[in-house]
Phi, psi and omega in degrees: 000138179292164176294330178294317178298319179295321179295319178298314178301317180298315181296315181298317181295327183277323189248322186270313184304313180302326181293333180285351177266353181273161172303146183284122176241098187302312183297318181293317179299316179297319181295318179297317181296317180297322180291327187268359182294126172248125185253117173291163176283149174304140180297159179302139179075014175233154180231133177272129177232109182269137178216087187252007178286152179303326182290347180281346178300145011274357177258062175268125184152227180211140175263139163246110193248133174286123187301322182278001184093151182231146179273348183223160183225138172250124172264113186254134179242111186289157174272188181128030175063017183070003184231355175208180187076175188196174173304326182293327181287346185244024181292335177298329176281306185294322178288337175278324181289318189305305182290327179294320181268354186052051185234148162289143177235127170250122180255117189276131173267073182287158181292144186254149170280162000276354179298326183230084182286176175310135012258029187302305181299320179298314179297321180295319180295317177299314182296321180295315179299314181295328178290323175302317177295317182297331180272006172102004177278128186285138181305319182289354178253004183252137169240132176264138186220157177186163179233146177054239176301322178294331175291318174297321179295321178298315180294318178297326178295318176301315181299315181293322177297317178297316180300325182274353180080016177287154171299132184270150175294171184288336182179184181214141171255125182233108181261115179045052188292141173268102188249356183227093180283355171280349173058058182250358184295140180297331182294340175299327177272313188291327182259000177296125185098340176259333178291123182282354189247323188230142162277146188296325187286347184296329184289324176292336177276331180279323187309316181298336178299321181272320186292323187058237181269002182281141178292146186292341181264009176302128187295340177271353173256322180233084189291354172298338179267001184276158166286120187259008181296142174082007179279156177286174181303146180241138169245119185234148171213154178200162177270147185294336182255009179291142173291338178267013183307316182294338176294334174274311186297321181290322177295316180301316180296314183289325179293315178300318179297334179270003177091013180272138175285125184229130166250126185227119180249129176248112181277121183293114177076359184281149186279171178308128177053055184291342175300341181291347181269013170286148001270008186294312187264130179298329177297324178292318179297319179294322179297320177291324175299312180298319179298316182295322177298319177298314181301313181295324182292313184284345178248027187302325181292340180296328179296323180290328183277342173091172182300146179254349187206168169221164182295333180284325183290327179284317187285342184284000000 
């Protein structure tokens, strides 16, 4: 592990982990996150276009657009336990992915719990993907991505799209996905005390905020329980000491058993959603490099078909 990675682990254990043992205060968590957001500048040859008005739904959020047009698109679903964070809090990931993959990135500002419990976020993700198709972006040129709760949401979106018979995207990036809101993974016990970021019990306290009256094993809320047959290729990563490690490992195992192509990287000692620490940590930069190679590979035919958009066509 790099010294940057070690420093991040130390900081998380000292500042973030204790807060996960406290009672959940939604307003306070959101306020803290908003204050701590650091926004990198849009990468060279890309333009940021924010569209956060209610009327912008189903594509409410923000575009990072390649000025010359892009042949591929990433639909990004941010993490935050379904109740906090936003596209702005995850720009280190989206701004890192876009130039590496030479892709337009749309980061969705989906509705948050507890004001909007399941299936609100799920419905928003489905609607956003379908709107991308309606606006002419080809399914085979789209990759859906997400981290933590957003990673679980991305996988659940794939399942729902398949169930509905929609054209599926070319693949999915899942960073430390939270796929089991019933909180049954063995790593919740085995890694409790080793995870520098979370106490294991926090997930059982957060899950009801999103679930509301929905059962925790509903496959569109907890896709580890879903039938994964027929899904496109998955790129997954998680840290070896995460309490949510099994949420990745069980999905990878079940997807492979169902015939899905899966790439799964386990970072030794790395924290939850470590790509978010780009460009500071070399491990984060490498994870984004690997992610971009996956995106380009599964959307290879998009290069032959040419750009689908330009920054002027979206902003107009």
